[in-house]
Amino acid sequence: RGRGSSFMASSTINFGSISKGDQVTKTVIIYNTGVVSVNITAINSTSADYVVAPTIFSINANSSKSISIQYTSNTVIGSMSTISITNSAGADVEIAASATVLEPIVDVDTAELDFGNLANEDELVLTKTISNTATNGSVLNVTITSSNTNFVVLTSALSIESDASANISIKFSPTTVGSKSGTIDLTTNDTTGSYSFNVVGEAVAPTFTASSLVLSFGDVAVNDTKEDSFVITNTSDVRLLISQITIDVGQYIIDSSDAIINAHQTKTFNVRFSPTTSDSIPGIITLVNNTGTNITVNCSGTGKIAPLLHVNVTSLDYGIYPLDTEQSKSIIVTNRGVIDLNVTSISFPTISDTTFSNNPTLPIAVSPNTNVTFDIRVESSDEVDFDDSFTIISDSFNGVQSVDIKG
């Protein structure tokens, strides 16, 4: 046009079908086919839903420049626009922009969501269904927020295709006892734009009883173990949560590190005392829980320096064997104590026409943490069927030990 310039751009641009609230950007190329540069002094849109950038620039002779047109489908009325390009080459150049807005249709129940009674520090998830009942290909976009931190939105954003549904999942996780309430707000890209529903719940402290909160293990040989237990009963209608169990002395061991006891149920906790020194050893077991007060169990026991006999088997079975022929099976006796073990004798049962013996002969001393293998021998002069036991007599802290014997 003027002064040897020629200025061109597309006269129309279509953004296609777009769900309400979505955003699309397209590029338009402006050409200067003349021999002098062209100045673009302004670019205006009749609809605020269309934003152009840049709006002021120059195009050299025989060159081109790209502009971006960003369309946000906020309203149906704003889906049509005339974009005017004011330039130094002459009259404004106009681009007709258009789009088809696809509006979703929301279906959601906004009745109050009641979580009922829940134990303090416990959690419960409830859901509501939200649907996009439109059949036009639109996508329903939902942003979900909660006004109260006791009610947690598990998925804060949803995209729901036409004729489809999704769950809004809310977790009630109270940290203090008492009545809780809040509002769940939904921001949507349909015509209405926002929805909300109330959430309520009652956080309560569970109650319990204990079989005993004192465990007395008495005297236990060093390197030996003695077991005892206590029982916790949940006497409430909500869950008793034991989140951590600690013991202040390492010679007491409990079989659980945490526990969940359902309403009106019980749990047995087993405790082992394994002393490593010859002392009186007190201990405290602490159960951190959601009742509001820690549960404490007091333990007492005394380690004793003593020999400690252990046999590797509990029974010997000779099966069927020939008469007048000595049969032999072995047992291993270990001293698990910290001083010498003196094995003085083995007492065998009286069985008709049958003799029992052992090798090596007794008495014998067994040093700490060592063992002795004994051959237990049997010989019968007539047919006999026996099922009895023999005993190993020693100065062990755990007393006389018995082994079943049959054949």
CSV table of C-alpha atoms in Angstrom, one decimal:
chain,number,residue,atom,x,y,z
A,1,ARG,CA,0.0,0.0,0.0
A,2,GLY,CA,1.3,3.5,0.8
A,3,ARG,CA,5.0,4.3,0.1
A,4,GLY,CA,5.6,0.9,-1.6
A,5,SER,CA,4.4,-1.3,1.3
A,6,SER,CA,2.0,-4.2,1.1
A,7,PHE,CA,0.6,-5.7,4.3
A,8,MET,CA,-1.3,-9.0,4.6
A,9,ALA,CA,-2.7,-11.4,7.3
A,10,SER,CA,-5.3,-14.2,7.5
A,11,SER,CA,-8.8,-12.9,7.5
A,12,THR,CA,-10.3,-15.6,9.7
A,13,ILE,CA,-9.2,-18.0,12.4
A,14,ASN,CA,-11.2,-20.8,14.0
A,15,PHE,CA,-10.2,-22.3,17.5
A,16,GLY,CA,-12.6,-25.2,17.1
A,17,SER,CA,-14.7,-26.8,19.9
A,18,ILE,CA,-13.3,-26.0,23.4
A,19,SER,CA,-14.7,-26.9,26.8
A,20,LYS,CA,-15.7,-23.9,28.9
A,21,GLY,CA,-12.8,-22.6,30.9
A,22,ASP,CA,-10.1,-24.2,28.7
A,23,GLN,CA,-7.4,-22.2,26.9
A,24,VAL,CA,-6.0,-22.5,23.4
A,25,THR,CA,-3.3,-20.5,21.7
A,26,LYS,CA,-2.9,-20.1,17.9
A,27,THR,CA,-0.3,-18.3,15.8
A,28,VAL,CA,-1.0,-15.9,13.0
A,29,ILE,CA,1.7,-14.7,10.6
A,30,ILE,CA,1.6,-11.1,9.3
A,31,TYR,CA,3.4,-10.5,6.0
A,32,ASN,CA,5.0,-7.3,4.6
A,33,THR,CA,5.6,-7.9,0.9
A,34,GLY,CA,6.5,-4.3,0.2
A,35,VAL,CA,9.9,-2.6,-0.1
A,36,VAL,CA,9.6,-0.5,3.1
A,37,SER,CA,9.0,-1.5,6.7
A,38,VAL,CA,5.5,-1.4,8.3
A,39,ASN,CA,4.8,-0.4,11.9
A,40,ILE,CA,2.1,-2.1,13.9
A,41,THR,CA,0.9,0.5,16.4
A,42,ALA,CA,-2.0,-1.4,18.0
A,43,ILE,CA,-3.9,-4.7,18.0
A,44,ASN,CA,-7.3,-4.8,19.6
A,45,SER,CA,-9.9,-7.5,20.2
A,46,THR,CA,-13.7,-6.9,20.6
A,47,SER,CA,-13.8,-9.8,23.0
A,48,ALA,CA,-11.8,-9.9,26.2
A,49,ASP,CA,-11.6,-13.7,25.9
A,50,TYR,CA,-9.0,-13.2,23.1
A,51,VAL,CA,-5.6,-11.9,24.1
A,52,VAL,CA,-3.0,-11.0,21.4
A,53,ALA,CA,0.8,-10.6,21.9
A,54,PRO,CA,2.8,-8.7,20.9
A,55,THR,CA,0.6,-5.6,20.0
A,56,ILE,CA,3.3,-3.1,18.9
A,57,PHE,CA,6.2,-4.0,16.6
A,58,SER,CA,7.7,-3.4,13.1
A,59,ILE,CA,8.0,-5.7,10.1
A,60,ASN,CA,10.9,-5.1,7.7
A,61,ALA,CA,10.4,-5.0,4.0
A,62,ASN,CA,9.7,-8.5,2.4
A,63,SER,CA,9.5,-10.0,5.9
A,64,SER,CA,6.9,-11.5,8.3
A,65,LYS,CA,6.1,-11.5,12.0
A,66,SER,CA,4.2,-14.0,14.1
A,67,ILE,CA,1.7,-13.0,16.7
A,68,SER,CA,0.0,-15.3,19.2
A,69,ILE,CA,-3.7,-15.2,19.9
A,70,GLN,CA,-4.7,-16.9,23.2
A,71,TYR,CA,-8.4,-17.8,23.6
A,72,THR,CA,-9.9,-18.6,27.0
A,73,SER,CA,-13.5,-20.1,26.7
A,74,ASN,CA,-15.0,-18.1,29.5
A,75,THR,CA,-18.4,-17.3,27.9
A,76,VAL,CA,-20.5,-18.2,24.9
A,77,ILE,CA,-21.0,-14.6,24.0
A,78,GLY,CA,-17.2,-14.0,24.0
A,79,SER,CA,-16.5,-16.8,21.6
A,80,MET,CA,-16.7,-14.4,18.6
A,81,SER,CA,-14.3,-11.5,18.1
A,82,THR,CA,-12.9,-9.1,15.6
A,83,ILE,CA,-9.2,-8.5,16.0
A,84,SER,CA,-8.1,-5.2,14.4
A,85,ILE,CA,-4.5,-4.6,13.5
A,86,THR,CA,-3.6,-0.8,13.2
A,87,ASN,CA,-0.6,-0.3,10.9
A,88,SER,CA,1.3,2.3,9.0
A,89,ALA,CA,0.6,0.8,5.6
A,90,GLY,CA,-3.0,1.9,5.6
A,91,ALA,CA,-6.4,0.8,6.8
A,92,ASP,CA,-6.8,-1.5,9.8
A,93,VAL,CA,-6.6,-5.2,8.9
A,94,GLU,CA,-9.3,-7.3,10.6
A,95,ILE,CA,-9.2,-11.0,11.6
A,96,ALA,CA,-12.5,-12.7,12.5
A,97,ALA,CA,-11.9,-15.1,15.4
A,98,SER,CA,-14.4,-17.7,16.4
A,99,ALA,CA,-14.7,-20.8,18.7
A,100,THR,CA,-17.5,-23.2,19.8
A,101,VAL,CA,-17.8,-23.3,23.6
A,102,LEU,CA,-18.7,-26.8,25.0
A,103,GLU,CA,-20.4,-26.3,28.4
A,104,PRO,CA,-20.4,-29.2,30.9
A,105,ILE,CA,-23.5,-29.9,33.1
A,106,VAL,CA,-22.8,-30.7,36.7
A,107,ASP,CA,-24.8,-33.2,38.8
A,108,VAL,CA,-23.6,-33.4,42.5
A,109,ASP,CA,-25.4,-34.0,45.8
A,110,THR,CA,-24.7,-31.1,48.1
A,111,ALA,CA,-26.3,-32.7,51.2
A,112,GLU,CA,-24.2,-32.7,54.4
A,113,LEU,CA,-21.5,-35.4,54.7
A,114,ASP,CA,-21.5,-36.8,58.2
A,115,PHE,CA,-18.5,-38.9,59.4
A,116,GLY,CA,-20.1,-39.8,62.7
A,117,ASN,CA,-18.0,-40.7,65.7
A,118,LEU,CA,-14.3,-41.4,65.0
A,119,ALA,CA,-11.4,-41.9,67.4
A,120,ASN,CA,-9.0,-39.0,67.8
A,121,GLU,CA,-6.0,-39.4,65.5
A,122,ASP,CA,-7.8,-42.0,63.5
A,123,GLU,CA,-9.0,-41.4,59.9
A,124,LEU,CA,-12.0,-42.2,57.8
A,125,VAL,CA,-12.6,-41.6,54.0
A,126,LEU,CA,-16.1,-40.9,52.6
A,127,THR,CA,-16.9,-40.0,49.0
A,128,LYS,CA,-19.4,-38.0,47.0
A,129,THR,CA,-20.0,-38.6,43.3
A,130,ILE,CA,-19.9,-35.7,40.8
A,131,SER,CA,-21.0,-36.2,37.2
A,132,ASN,CA,-20.8,-34.4,33.9
A,133,THR,CA,-24.2,-35.2,32.4
A,134,ALA,CA,-23.5,-33.3,29.1
A,135,THR,CA,-23.1,-35.3,25.9
A,136,ASN,CA,-21.5,-32.6,23.8
A,137,GLY,CA,-17.9,-33.7,24.3
A,138,SER,CA,-17.2,-31.2,27.0
A,139,VAL,CA,-14.8,-31.8,29.9
A,140,LEU,CA,-15.9,-30.8,33.4
A,141,ASN,CA,-13.0,-29.3,35.4
A,142,VAL,CA,-13.4,-29.3,39.2
A,143,THR,CA,-11.1,-27.7,41.8
A,144,ILE,CA,-11.9,-28.8,45.4
A,145,THR,CA,-10.9,-27.1,48.7
A,146,SER,CA,-11.7,-27.6,52.3
A,147,SER,CA,-12.2,-24.9,55.0
A,148,ASN,CA,-11.1,-27.1,57.9
A,149,THR,CA,-7.8,-29.0,58.1
A,150,ASN,CA,-9.5,-31.9,59.9
A,151,PHE,CA,-11.2,-32.7,56.6
A,152,VAL,CA,-8.6,-33.4,53.9
A,153,VAL,CA,-9.4,-33.4,50.2
A,154,LEU,CA,-7.6,-36.4,48.8
A,155,THR,CA,-7.8,-35.3,45.1
A,156,SER,CA,-7.9,-31.5,44.7
A,157,ALA,CA,-8.6,-31.4,41.0
A,158,LEU,CA,-10.8,-33.5,38.7
A,159,SER,CA,-11.3,-33.6,34.9
A,160,ILE,CA,-14.5,-35.5,34.0
A,161,GLU,CA,-15.4,-36.3,30.4
A,162,SER,CA,-19.0,-36.0,29.0
A,163,ASP,CA,-21.4,-38.5,30.4
A,164,ALA,CA,-18.9,-39.7,33.1
A,165,SER,CA,-18.5,-39.4,36.8
A,166,ALA,CA,-15.8,-39.3,39.5
A,167,ASN,CA,-15.5,-39.5,43.2
A,168,ILE,CA,-14.8,-36.6,45.6
A,169,SER,CA,-12.8,-38.3,48.4
A,170,ILE,CA,-12.7,-36.5,51.8
A,171,LYS,CA,-10.6,-37.8,54.7
A,172,PHE,CA,-11.7,-37.0,58.3
A,173,SER,CA,-8.5,-37.1,60.4
A,174,PRO,CA,-9.1,-35.2,63.7
A,175,THR,CA,-6.1,-34.3,65.9
A,176,THR,CA,-8.1,-33.2,68.9
A,177,VAL,CA,-11.2,-34.4,70.7
A,178,GLY,CA,-14.5,-32.6,70.0
A,179,SER,CA,-17.1,-31.7,67.3
A,180,LYS,CA,-15.6,-30.8,63.9
A,181,SER,CA,-17.3,-29.1,60.9
A,182,GLY,CA,-16.2,-27.5,57.7
A,183,THR,CA,-17.2,-26.7,54.1
A,184,ILE,CA,-16.0,-28.4,50.9
A,185,ASP,CA,-16.0,-25.9,48.0
A,186,LEU,CA,-16.1,-27.0,44.4
A,187,THR,CA,-15.1,-24.5,41.6
A,188,THR,CA,-16.4,-25.8,38.2
A,189,ASN,CA,-16.3,-24.6,34.6
A,190,ASP,CA,-20.1,-25.0,34.0
A,191,THR,CA,-22.6,-22.2,34.0
A,192,THR,CA,-23.1,-22.2,37.7
A,193,GLY,CA,-19.4,-22.1,38.5
A,194,SER,CA,-19.4,-23.2,42.2
A,195,TYR,CA,-21.0,-25.6,44.6
A,196,SER,CA,-20.4,-26.5,48.2
A,197,PHE,CA,-21.4,-29.0,50.9
A,198,ASN,CA,-20.9,-29.2,54.7
A,199,VAL,CA,-18.9,-31.9,56.4
A,200,VAL,CA,-19.3,-32.8,60.1
A,201,GLY,CA,-17.7,-35.4,62.5
A,202,GLU,CA,-17.2,-36.1,66.2
A,203,ALA,CA,-13.7,-36.9,67.4
A,204,VAL,CA,-13.7,-39.0,70.6
A,205,ALA,CA,-11.1,-40.6,72.9
A,206,PRO,CA,-11.2,-44.4,73.2
A,207,THR,CA,-11.3,-46.1,76.6
A,208,PHE,CA,-9.6,-49.3,77.7
A,209,THR,CA,-8.9,-51.7,80.6
A,210,ALA,CA,-5.7,-53.7,81.2
A,211,SER,CA,-5.3,-57.1,82.8
A,212,SER,CA,-2.2,-55.9,84.6
A,213,LEU,CA,0.1,-53.0,84.4
A,214,VAL,CA,2.8,-54.7,86.5
A,215,LEU,CA,4.9,-57.7,85.3
A,216,SER,CA,7.1,-59.5,87.9
A,217,PHE,CA,9.6,-61.9,86.3
A,218,GLY,CA,11.3,-62.9,89.5
A,219,ASP,CA,14.8,-64.6,89.3
A,220,VAL,CA,16.0,-65.5,85.8
A,221,ALA,CA,19.4,-66.9,85.0
A,222,VAL,CA,21.7,-64.7,83.0
A,223,ASN,CA,21.4,-65.7,79.3
A,224,ASP,CA,18.0,-67.3,80.0
A,225,THR,CA,14.6,-65.9,79.0
A,226,LYS,CA,11.3,-65.8,80.8
A,227,GLU,CA,8.0,-64.7,79.3
A,228,ASP,CA,5.0,-62.9,80.6
A,229,SER,CA,2.1,-61.0,79.1
A,230,PHE,CA,-0.6,-58.3,79.6
A,231,VAL,CA,-3.9,-57.8,77.8
A,232,ILE,CA,-5.4,-54.4,76.7
A,233,THR,CA,-9.2,-54.4,76.1
A,234,ASN,CA,-10.8,-51.6,74.1
A,235,THR,CA,-14.0,-50.8,75.9
A,236,SER,CA,-15.2,-48.1,73.5
A,237,ASP,CA,-17.0,-47.9,70.2
A,238,VAL,CA,-14.0,-46.5,68.3
A,239,ARG,CA,-10.6,-47.8,67.5
A,240,LEU,CA,-7.7,-47.7,70.0
A,241,LEU,CA,-4.6,-46.8,68.1
A,242,ILE,CA,-1.2,-47.6,69.7
A,243,SER,CA,1.2,-45.7,67.5
A,244,GLN,CA,4.5,-46.5,69.3
A,245,ILE,CA,5.8,-48.9,72.0
A,246,THR,CA,9.0,-48.2,73.8
A,247,ILE,CA,11.0,-49.9,76.6
A,248,ASP,CA,13.6,-48.0,78.6
A,249,VAL,CA,15.7,-51.1,79.2
A,250,GLY,CA,17.0,-53.4,76.5
A,251,GLN,CA,16.7,-56.6,78.6
A,252,TYR,CA,13.0,-56.5,78.2
A,253,ILE,CA,11.6,-57.1,74.7
A,254,ILE,CA,7.9,-56.8,73.6
A,255,ASP,CA,6.5,-58.6,70.5
A,256,SER,CA,4.8,-55.5,69.0
A,257,SER,CA,6.0,-52.0,67.9
A,258,ASP,CA,2.4,-50.7,67.4
A,259,ALA,CA,-1.1,-52.0,67.3
A,260,ILE,CA,-4.7,-51.3,66.3
A,261,ILE,CA,-7.4,-52.6,68.7
A,262,ASN,CA,-10.9,-52.4,67.2
A,263,ALA,CA,-13.9,-51.5,69.2
A,264,HIS,CA,-14.6,-53.9,72.1
A,265,GLN,CA,-11.7,-56.2,71.1
A,266,THR,CA,-8.6,-57.3,73.0
A,267,LYS,CA,-4.9,-57.7,72.3
A,268,THR,CA,-2.3,-59.7,74.2
A,269,PHE,CA,1.2,-58.3,74.4
A,270,ASN,CA,4.0,-60.8,75.1
A,271,VAL,CA,7.1,-59.6,77.0
A,272,ARG,CA,10.4,-61.4,77.4
A,273,PHE,CA,13.0,-60.8,80.1
A,274,SER,CA,16.5,-61.8,79.1
A,275,PRO,CA,19.0,-60.6,81.8
A,276,THR,CA,22.6,-60.1,80.9
A,277,THR,CA,23.8,-59.1,84.4
A,278,SER,CA,23.2,-60.3,87.9
A,279,ASP,CA,21.2,-57.3,89.1
A,280,SER,CA,17.7,-56.2,89.9
A,281,ILE,CA,16.5,-54.8,86.6
A,282,PRO,CA,13.4,-52.6,86.5
A,283,GLY,CA,11.9,-51.5,83.3
A,284,ILE,CA,9.0,-49.4,81.9
A,285,ILE,CA,7.0,-50.2,78.8
A,286,THR,CA,5.3,-47.1,77.3
A,287,LEU,CA,2.4,-47.4,74.8
A,288,VAL,CA,1.8,-44.2,73.0
A,289,ASN,CA,-1.9,-44.1,72.0
A,290,ASN,CA,-4.9,-41.9,71.1
A,291,THR,CA,-6.7,-42.1,74.5
A,292,GLY,CA,-5.0,-38.9,75.6
A,293,THR,CA,-2.7,-40.6,78.1
A,294,ASN,CA,0.2,-43.0,77.6
A,295,ILE,CA,-0.2,-46.5,78.9
A,296,THR,CA,2.7,-47.6,81.1
A,297,VAL,CA,3.6,-51.1,82.2
A,298,ASN,CA,6.2,-51.6,85.0
A,299,CYS,CA,8.5,-54.6,84.8
A,300,SER,CA,10.8,-56.1,87.4
A,301,GLY,CA,13.2,-59.0,87.4
A,302,THR,CA,16.5,-60.1,88.7
A,303,GLY,CA,19.4,-61.7,86.8
A,304,LYS,CA,21.2,-64.6,88.5
A,305,ILE,CA,24.7,-65.9,87.9
A,306,ALA,CA,24.0,-69.7,87.4
A,307,PRO,CA,24.6,-72.6,85.1
A,308,LEU,CA,21.9,-73.2,82.6
A,309,LEU,CA,21.3,-76.6,81.0
A,310,HIS,CA,19.8,-76.9,77.5
A,311,VAL,CA,19.1,-80.2,75.7
A,312,ASN,CA,18.9,-80.2,71.9
A,313,VAL,CA,16.0,-82.7,71.7
A,314,THR,CA,12.8,-83.3,73.7
A,315,SER,CA,12.3,-87.0,72.8
A,316,LEU,CA,14.1,-90.1,71.6
A,317,ASP,CA,12.4,-92.8,69.6
A,318,TYR,CA,14.2,-96.1,69.1
A,319,GLY,CA,11.5,-97.6,67.0
A,320,ILE,CA,11.5,-101.4,66.6
A,321,TYR,CA,14.9,-103.0,67.4
A,322,PRO,CA,16.3,-106.6,67.8
A,323,LEU,CA,16.5,-108.3,71.2
A,324,ASP,CA,19.8,-108.5,73.0
A,325,THR,CA,21.3,-105.8,70.8
A,326,GLU,CA,22.4,-102.5,72.3
A,327,GLN,CA,20.8,-99.4,70.5
A,328,SER,CA,22.2,-95.9,70.9
A,329,LYS,CA,21.0,-92.4,70.2
A,330,SER,CA,22.6,-89.1,71.1
A,331,ILE,CA,21.6,-86.0,72.9
A,332,ILE,CA,23.6,-82.8,73.2
A,333,VAL,CA,23.7,-81.0,76.6
A,334,THR,CA,24.8,-77.4,76.4
A,335,ASN,CA,25.6,-75.0,79.3
A,336,ARG,CA,24.2,-71.7,78.3
A,337,GLY,CA,25.0,-70.2,81.7
A,338,VAL,CA,28.0,-68.1,82.8
A,339,ILE,CA,29.5,-70.6,85.3
A,340,ASP,CA,30.3,-74.4,85.2
A,341,LEU,CA,27.3,-76.8,85.0
A,342,ASN,CA,27.6,-80.0,87.0
A,343,VAL,CA,25.6,-82.9,85.6
A,344,THR,CA,25.4,-85.4,88.4
A,345,SER,CA,23.3,-88.2,87.0
A,346,ILE,CA,20.7,-89.4,84.5
A,347,SER,CA,17.6,-91.1,86.0
A,348,PHE,CA,16.1,-93.7,83.6
A,349,PRO,CA,12.7,-95.3,83.9
A,350,THR,CA,12.2,-98.9,85.1
A,351,ILE,CA,11.1,-101.0,82.1
A,352,SER,CA,10.8,-104.8,82.3
A,353,ASP,CA,13.6,-106.8,80.6
A,354,THR,CA,15.3,-103.5,79.5
A,355,THR,CA,18.4,-101.7,80.6
A,356,PHE,CA,19.4,-98.1,79.9
A,357,SER,CA,22.9,-96.5,80.2
A,358,ASN,CA,24.7,-93.4,79.2
A,359,ASN,CA,28.2,-92.5,77.9
A,360,PRO,CA,30.2,-90.7,79.1
A,361,THR,CA,29.6,-91.6,82.7
A,362,LEU,CA,28.7,-89.1,85.3
A,363,PRO,CA,29.3,-86.8,87.1
A,364,ILE,CA,30.7,-84.4,84.5
A,365,ALA,CA,31.3,-80.6,84.5
A,366,VAL,CA,30.3,-78.6,81.4
A,367,SER,CA,32.0,-75.2,81.0
A,368,PRO,CA,30.0,-72.1,80.0
A,369,ASN,CA,29.0,-72.0,76.4
A,370,THR,CA,30.2,-75.5,75.7
A,371,ASN,CA,28.4,-78.8,75.3
A,372,VAL,CA,28.8,-82.5,75.8
A,373,THR,CA,27.3,-85.3,73.6
A,374,PHE,CA,25.7,-88.2,75.5
A,375,ASP,CA,25.0,-91.6,74.0
A,376,ILE,CA,21.7,-92.9,75.5
A,377,ARG,CA,21.8,-96.7,75.2
A,378,VAL,CA,19.0,-99.2,75.5
A,379,GLU,CA,19.0,-103.1,75.3
A,380,SER,CA,16.1,-105.5,75.8
A,381,SER,CA,16.1,-109.2,76.5
A,382,ASP,CA,12.4,-109.8,75.8
A,383,GLU,CA,9.7,-108.1,73.7
A,384,VAL,CA,8.5,-104.8,75.4
A,385,ASP,CA,6.8,-101.7,74.3
A,386,PHE,CA,7.6,-98.5,76.3
A,387,ASP,CA,6.8,-94.8,76.3
A,388,ASP,CA,8.3,-93.0,79.2
A,389,SER,CA,11.0,-90.4,80.0
A,390,PHE,CA,14.4,-90.0,81.6
A,391,THR,CA,15.6,-87.0,83.6
A,392,ILE,CA,18.9,-85.2,83.6
A,393,ILE,CA,19.9,-84.1,87.2
A,394,SER,CA,22.3,-81.2,87.6
A,395,ASP,CA,22.8,-77.9,89.4
A,396,SER,CA,21.2,-76.0,86.5
A,397,PHE,CA,19.2,-72.9,87.4
A,398,ASN,CA,16.3,-74.3,85.4
A,399,GLY,CA,16.3,-77.6,87.4
A,400,VAL,CA,15.8,-81.1,86.3
A,401,GLN,CA,15.3,-81.6,82.6
A,402,SER,CA,13.2,-84.4,81.1
A,403,VAL,CA,13.5,-86.2,77.7
A,404,ASP,CA,10.7,-88.5,76.4
A,405,ILE,CA,11.9,-92.0,75.4
A,406,LYS,CA,10.0,-94.7,73.6
A,407,GLY,CA,10.6,-97.9,71.5
